[in-house]
Amino acid sequence: MNIPIYRQALGADYARLQPELQEYFSLVPGSGQYGVGEGTFDVVGCRQEWLRPLLRLASGEQAFFPEYGENIPFRIENHAHQDPFGRSSLTARREIRFPGRTRIFQDTTSAVTDRGSGVPRPDTRLVDYVGRRRNMVTDLNLSVTPEGRLRGVSEAARLFVGPFRLALPAALDAKAYAEQWWDGAAGRHRIQVKVIQPQAGLVLVYAGSFDYRLRPYSGASQARSFLPRYAQPDRWENRV
């Protein structure tokens, strides 16, 4: 089934998205194309100075970073592919260009089919593997607003450390709240994300606008499993 993973997860609600958002999430494995977005974050990073040393310790994972800035240029690439376990996936690689340093933030979102007993048909949900080793995983709960915007909540984080699956307790877990939409007046995509932890408050925020286009892969690769080497993680994870 070569259907965009967000369409799989949203079902009939996918048609309620703004047309520009439907195009943004239209990539499928084997299309021979990838998406490129370039724009500016009005704000990005951690506003709380006392948290930045902790985030600096985790910055090598390419999931969190200690910097904070305004009017920061960024680039995002979206690659649709099958992961090594045969799941339809979308890998995103972001370059956030702070003055004097570029931070990478990467993740892979995969479609997971639940086939529980008593379920008349399989249900598809999305899980997000974050960081260069993809060992932090969250569930994505999606919805479409009356205006056709996409909203997502990333929650129930767990870590995979060797053979162990470590679910973070509710008191420590952080949730990411995201909203993406097409700004017709500006003729650009807009995105806003806030990561909130119950004890620490706002851990990470980024909000801005960008232009987006599809580009062909060099060599016209149409293999469903194709993912450029620079966009591949250090390791893959199939546990959910």
mmCIF file of C-alpha atoms in Angstrom:
data_model
loop_
_atom_site.group_PDB
_atom_site.id
_atom_site.type_symbol
_atom_site.label_atom_id
_atom_site.label_comp_id
_atom_site.label_asym_id
_atom_site.label_seq_id
_atom_site.Cartn_x
_atom_site.Cartn_y
_atom_site.Cartn_z
ATOM 1 C CA MET A 1 0.000 0.000 0.000
ATOM 2 C CA ASN A 2 1.899 3.043 -1.292
ATOM 3 C CA ILE A 3 -0.159 5.748 0.397
ATOM 4 C CA PRO A 4 1.358 8.751 2.239
ATOM 5 C CA ILE A 5 1.703 7.822 5.894
ATOM 6 C CA TYR A 6 -0.194 10.873 7.138
ATOM 7 C CA ARG A 7 -3.088 9.951 4.883
ATOM 8 C CA GLN A 8 -2.988 6.416 6.273
ATOM 9 C CA ALA A 9 -3.178 7.737 9.831
ATOM 10 C CA LEU A 10 -5.794 10.440 9.243
ATOM 11 C CA GLY A 11 -8.077 8.429 6.988
ATOM 12 C CA ALA A 12 -11.001 10.460 5.669
ATOM 13 C CA ASP A 13 -9.849 13.512 7.639
ATOM 14 C CA TYR A 14 -6.862 13.834 5.302
ATOM 15 C CA ALA A 15 -9.185 15.380 2.687
ATOM 16 C CA ARG A 16 -10.004 18.169 5.175
ATOM 17 C CA LEU A 17 -6.417 19.399 5.219
ATOM 18 C CA GLN A 18 -5.606 22.524 3.247
ATOM 19 C CA PRO A 19 -4.628 21.500 -0.308
ATOM 20 C CA GLU A 20 -1.109 22.827 0.233
ATOM 21 C CA LEU A 21 -0.728 20.606 3.306
ATOM 22 C CA GLN A 22 -1.990 17.585 1.381
ATOM 23 C CA GLU A 23 0.735 18.264 -1.182
ATOM 24 C CA TYR A 24 3.348 18.711 1.555
ATOM 25 C CA PHE A 25 2.529 15.284 3.033
ATOM 26 C CA SER A 26 2.090 13.563 -0.354
ATOM 27 C CA LEU A 27 5.529 11.925 -0.603
ATOM 28 C CA VAL A 28 5.577 8.136 -0.853
ATOM 29 C CA PRO A 29 8.445 5.628 -1.042
ATOM 30 C CA GLY A 30 9.744 5.092 -4.546
ATOM 31 C CA SER A 31 8.485 8.404 -5.957
ATOM 32 C CA GLY A 32 11.997 9.472 -6.995
ATOM 33 C CA GLN A 33 11.475 12.811 -5.239
ATOM 34 C CA TYR A 34 12.166 14.445 -1.893
ATOM 35 C CA GLY A 35 10.930 17.654 -0.312
ATOM 36 C CA VAL A 36 13.024 20.719 0.509
ATOM 37 C CA GLY A 37 11.874 23.579 2.716
ATOM 38 C CA GLU A 38 13.840 26.753 3.413
ATOM 39 C CA GLY A 39 12.764 29.585 5.642
ATOM 40 C CA THR A 40 13.183 31.400 8.923
ATOM 41 C CA PHE A 41 12.259 30.562 12.481
ATOM 42 C CA ASP A 42 10.866 33.637 14.226
ATOM 43 C CA VAL A 43 11.914 31.929 17.464
ATOM 44 C CA VAL A 44 13.751 28.657 18.007
ATOM 45 C CA GLY A 45 15.403 26.875 20.911
ATOM 46 C CA CYS A 46 15.303 26.893 24.692
ATOM 47 C CA ARG A 47 14.270 30.129 26.350
ATOM 48 C CA GLN A 48 15.136 28.979 29.871
ATOM 49 C CA GLU A 49 18.810 29.607 30.531
ATOM 50 C CA TRP A 50 18.992 27.206 33.489
ATOM 51 C CA LEU A 51 17.982 24.307 31.203
ATOM 52 C CA ARG A 52 20.568 24.950 28.522
ATOM 53 C CA PRO A 53 23.492 23.134 30.204
ATOM 54 C CA LEU A 54 21.334 19.991 30.422
ATOM 55 C CA LEU A 55 20.334 20.253 26.785
ATOM 56 C CA ARG A 56 23.977 20.738 25.832
ATOM 57 C CA LEU A 57 24.706 17.280 27.254
ATOM 58 C CA ALA A 58 22.124 15.791 24.883
ATOM 59 C CA SER A 59 22.958 17.901 21.835
ATOM 60 C CA GLY A 60 25.070 15.143 20.277
ATOM 61 C CA GLU A 61 21.916 13.076 19.808
ATOM 62 C CA GLN A 62 20.641 15.627 17.268
ATOM 63 C CA ALA A 63 17.283 15.841 19.008
ATOM 64 C CA PHE A 64 17.769 18.725 21.461
ATOM 65 C CA PHE A 65 20.085 21.731 21.500
ATOM 66 C CA PRO A 66 20.890 24.483 24.042
ATOM 67 C CA GLU A 67 20.833 27.547 21.770
ATOM 68 C CA TYR A 68 18.021 30.071 21.512
ATOM 69 C CA GLY A 69 17.584 32.670 18.787
ATOM 70 C CA GLU A 70 15.213 34.796 16.762
ATOM 71 C CA ASN A 71 15.044 35.170 12.977
ATOM 72 C CA ILE A 72 17.159 32.046 12.484
ATOM 73 C CA PRO A 73 17.366 30.547 8.961
ATOM 74 C CA PHE A 74 16.691 26.838 8.578
ATOM 75 C CA ARG A 75 16.378 24.104 5.992
ATOM 76 C CA ILE A 76 14.355 20.893 6.136
ATOM 77 C CA GLU A 77 14.463 17.854 3.891
ATOM 78 C CA ASN A 78 11.699 15.225 3.828
ATOM 79 C CA HIS A 79 12.482 11.747 2.477
ATOM 80 C CA ALA A 80 9.780 9.092 2.068
ATOM 81 C CA HIS A 81 11.124 5.532 2.146
ATOM 82 C CA GLN A 82 10.665 2.068 3.551
ATOM 83 C CA ASP A 83 12.705 1.534 6.688
ATOM 84 C CA PRO A 84 14.823 -1.639 7.027
ATOM 85 C CA PHE A 85 11.811 -3.395 8.592
ATOM 86 C CA GLY A 86 9.505 -2.732 5.633
ATOM 87 C CA ARG A 87 7.485 0.068 7.235
ATOM 88 C CA SER A 88 6.476 3.092 5.190
ATOM 89 C CA SER A 89 8.353 6.016 6.745
ATOM 90 C CA LEU A 90 9.165 9.703 6.414
ATOM 91 C CA THR A 91 12.597 10.891 7.540
ATOM 92 C CA ALA A 92 13.064 14.605 8.213
ATOM 93 C CA ARG A 93 16.458 16.273 8.529
ATOM 94 C CA ARG A 94 16.558 19.874 9.732
ATOM 95 C CA GLU A 95 19.508 22.258 9.674
ATOM 96 C CA ILE A 96 19.044 25.167 12.093
ATOM 97 C CA ARG A 97 21.631 27.815 11.310
ATOM 98 C CA PHE A 98 22.412 29.661 14.521
ATOM 99 C CA PRO A 99 25.138 32.311 14.288
ATOM 100 C CA GLY A 100 28.441 30.454 14.398
ATOM 101 C CA ARG A 101 26.888 26.978 14.621
ATOM 102 C CA THR A 102 24.474 24.806 12.691
ATOM 103 C CA ARG A 103 22.402 22.313 14.661
ATOM 104 C CA ILE A 104 20.931 19.152 13.152
ATOM 105 C CA PHE A 105 17.563 17.845 14.320
ATOM 106 C CA GLN A 106 16.412 14.601 12.733
ATOM 107 C CA ASP A 107 13.674 12.028 13.136
ATOM 108 C CA THR A 108 11.869 9.224 11.309
ATOM 109 C CA THR A 109 8.098 8.836 11.440
ATOM 110 C CA SER A 110 6.865 5.320 10.643
ATOM 111 C CA ALA A 111 3.439 3.850 9.991
ATOM 112 C CA VAL A 112 2.580 1.005 12.342
ATOM 113 C CA THR A 113 -0.389 -1.282 11.730
ATOM 114 C CA ASP A 114 -2.226 -2.600 14.780
ATOM 115 C CA ARG A 115 -4.042 -5.866 14.260
ATOM 116 C CA GLY A 116 -5.663 -6.430 17.613
ATOM 117 C CA SER A 117 -8.245 -9.130 18.199
ATOM 118 C CA GLY A 118 -11.790 -7.994 17.603
ATOM 119 C CA VAL A 119 -10.682 -5.182 15.276
ATOM 120 C CA PRO A 120 -12.614 -5.491 11.995
ATOM 121 C CA ARG A 121 -9.778 -3.935 9.976
ATOM 122 C CA PRO A 122 -6.179 -2.937 10.649
ATOM 123 C CA ASP A 123 -5.688 0.543 12.093
ATOM 124 C CA THR A 124 -2.601 2.588 11.222
ATOM 125 C CA ARG A 125 -0.876 4.877 13.688
ATOM 126 C CA LEU A 126 2.331 6.853 13.506
ATOM 127 C CA VAL A 127 5.323 6.575 15.795
ATOM 128 C CA ASP A 128 8.236 8.991 15.744
ATOM 129 C CA TYR A 129 11.860 7.911 16.270
ATOM 130 C CA VAL A 130 13.960 10.897 17.324
ATOM 131 C CA GLY A 131 17.688 11.590 17.161
ATOM 132 C CA ARG A 132 20.650 10.176 15.298
ATOM 133 C CA ARG A 133 20.341 6.776 17.012
ATOM 134 C CA ARG A 134 16.523 6.699 16.882
ATOM 135 C CA ASN A 135 16.338 5.336 20.415
ATOM 136 C CA MET A 136 13.711 7.763 21.721
ATOM 137 C CA VAL A 137 10.195 7.021 20.472
ATOM 138 C CA THR A 138 6.891 8.831 20.845
ATOM 139 C CA ASP A 139 3.332 8.265 19.652
ATOM 140 C CA LEU A 140 1.834 10.863 17.301
ATOM 141 C CA ASN A 141 -1.808 11.769 17.821
ATOM 142 C CA LEU A 142 -3.074 13.718 14.810
ATOM 143 C CA SER A 143 -6.130 15.848 14.127
ATOM 144 C CA VAL A 144 -7.354 18.378 11.577
ATOM 145 C CA THR A 145 -8.718 21.750 12.669
ATOM 146 C CA PRO A 146 -11.865 23.296 11.157
ATOM 147 C CA GLU A 147 -9.537 25.590 9.169
ATOM 148 C CA GLY A 148 -7.714 22.610 7.651
ATOM 149 C CA ARG A 149 -4.563 22.879 9.746
ATOM 150 C CA LEU A 150 -2.722 19.806 10.972
ATOM 151 C CA ARG A 151 -2.320 19.412 14.714
ATOM 152 C CA GLY A 152 -0.188 16.786 16.354
ATOM 153 C CA VAL A 153 0.647 15.805 19.905
ATOM 154 C CA SER A 154 3.766 13.736 20.508
ATOM 155 C CA GLU A 155 3.442 11.857 23.786
ATOM 156 C CA ALA A 156 4.176 8.671 25.755
ATOM 157 C CA ALA A 157 7.940 8.863 25.218
ATOM 158 C CA ARG A 158 10.092 5.808 25.838
ATOM 159 C CA LEU A 159 13.773 5.053 25.478
ATOM 160 C CA PHE A 160 15.379 1.918 24.072
ATOM 161 C CA VAL A 161 18.708 1.275 25.767
ATOM 162 C CA GLY A 162 20.189 -2.004 24.599
ATOM 163 C CA PRO A 163 17.557 -4.694 25.228
ATOM 164 C CA PHE A 164 15.611 -2.471 27.643
ATOM 165 C CA ARG A 165 12.465 -0.478 26.945
ATOM 166 C CA LEU A 166 12.201 2.408 29.414
ATOM 167 C CA ALA A 167 8.874 4.239 29.507
ATOM 168 C CA LEU A 168 9.259 7.697 30.985
ATOM 169 C CA PRO A 169 6.938 8.321 33.972
ATOM 170 C CA ALA A 170 4.259 10.949 33.484
ATOM 171 C CA ALA A 171 6.047 13.368 35.858
ATOM 172 C CA LEU A 172 9.139 13.357 33.622
ATOM 173 C CA ASP A 173 7.627 12.918 30.187
ATOM 174 C CA ALA A 174 7.583 15.883 27.827
ATOM 175 C CA LYS A 175 4.900 16.386 25.197
ATOM 176 C CA ALA A 176 5.373 18.157 21.881
ATOM 177 C CA TYR A 177 2.447 20.182 20.561
ATOM 178 C CA ALA A 178 2.697 20.990 16.849
ATOM 179 C CA GLU A 179 0.565 22.864 14.353
ATOM 180 C CA GLN A 180 1.290 23.301 10.659
ATOM 181 C CA TRP A 181 -0.689 25.264 8.083
ATOM 182 C CA TRP A 182 -0.582 27.180 4.811
ATOM 183 C CA ASP A 183 -0.530 30.965 5.157
ATOM 184 C CA GLY A 184 -2.312 32.120 2.019
ATOM 185 C CA ALA A 185 -1.610 35.800 2.641
ATOM 186 C CA ALA A 186 2.145 35.187 2.851
ATOM 187 C CA GLY A 187 2.187 32.347 0.318
ATOM 188 C CA ARG A 188 4.264 30.176 2.667
ATOM 189 C CA HIS A 189 3.986 27.216 5.001
ATOM 190 C CA ARG A 190 3.945 27.938 8.720
ATOM 191 C CA ILE A 191 4.796 25.706 11.650
ATOM 192 C CA GLN A 192 4.727 26.073 15.419
ATOM 193 C CA VAL A 193 6.015 23.506 17.909
ATOM 194 C CA LYS A 194 6.240 23.622 21.701
ATOM 195 C CA VAL A 195 7.804 20.915 23.871
ATOM 196 C CA ILE A 196 6.481 21.131 27.427
ATOM 197 C CA GLN A 197 7.608 19.150 30.458
ATOM 198 C CA PRO A 198 5.398 19.230 33.593
ATOM 199 C CA GLN A 199 8.211 20.153 35.983
ATOM 200 C CA ALA A 200 10.456 22.283 33.758
ATOM 201 C CA GLY A 201 7.794 24.016 31.687
ATOM 202 C CA LEU A 202 8.621 25.057 28.121
ATOM 203 C CA VAL A 203 11.707 23.065 27.110
ATOM 204 C CA LEU A 204 11.864 23.836 23.393
ATOM 205 C CA VAL A 205 9.988 26.039 20.952
ATOM 206 C CA TYR A 206 10.231 26.749 17.269
ATOM 207 C CA ALA A 207 7.898 28.757 15.082
ATOM 208 C CA GLY A 208 8.362 30.203 11.633
ATOM 209 C CA SER A 209 7.575 30.048 7.935
ATOM 210 C CA PHE A 210 9.163 28.470 4.893
ATOM 211 C CA ASP A 211 8.907 27.804 1.174
ATOM 212 C CA TYR A 212 8.651 24.196 0.061
ATOM 213 C CA ARG A 213 9.242 22.339 -3.186
ATOM 214 C CA LEU A 214 9.830 18.832 -4.481
ATOM 215 C CA ARG A 215 13.107 17.855 -6.107
ATOM 216 C CA PRO A 216 14.174 14.721 -8.015
ATOM 217 C CA TYR A 217 16.886 12.541 -6.542
ATOM 218 C CA SER A 218 20.132 12.593 -8.467
ATOM 219 C CA GLY A 219 20.400 9.371 -10.399
ATOM 220 C CA ALA A 220 16.580 9.188 -10.419
ATOM 221 C CA SER A 221 16.520 6.477 -7.753
ATOM 222 C CA GLN A 222 13.026 5.032 -7.369
ATOM 223 C CA ALA A 223 13.812 2.199 -4.986
ATOM 224 C CA ARG A 224 11.251 2.188 -2.177
ATOM 225 C CA SER A 225 14.009 1.723 0.405
ATOM 226 C CA PHE A 226 16.211 4.545 -0.931
ATOM 227 C CA LEU A 227 17.373 7.128 1.603
ATOM 228 C CA PRO A 228 20.448 9.311 0.969
ATOM 229 C CA ARG A 229 23.388 8.318 3.120
ATOM 230 C CA TYR A 230 23.619 11.744 4.793
ATOM 231 C CA ALA A 231 19.993 11.411 5.953
ATOM 232 C CA GLN A 232 20.415 7.945 7.452
ATOM 233 C CA PRO A 233 20.605 7.544 11.246
ATOM 234 C CA ASP A 234 23.445 5.839 13.073
ATOM 235 C CA ARG A 235 21.103 2.928 13.791
ATOM 236 C CA TRP A 236 17.492 1.861 13.200
ATOM 237 C CA GLU A 237 14.922 0.774 15.750
ATOM 238 C CA ASN A 238 11.818 -1.318 15.092
ATOM 239 C CA ARG A 239 10.443 -1.607 18.617
ATOM 240 C CA VAL A 240 7.464 0.582 19.428
#
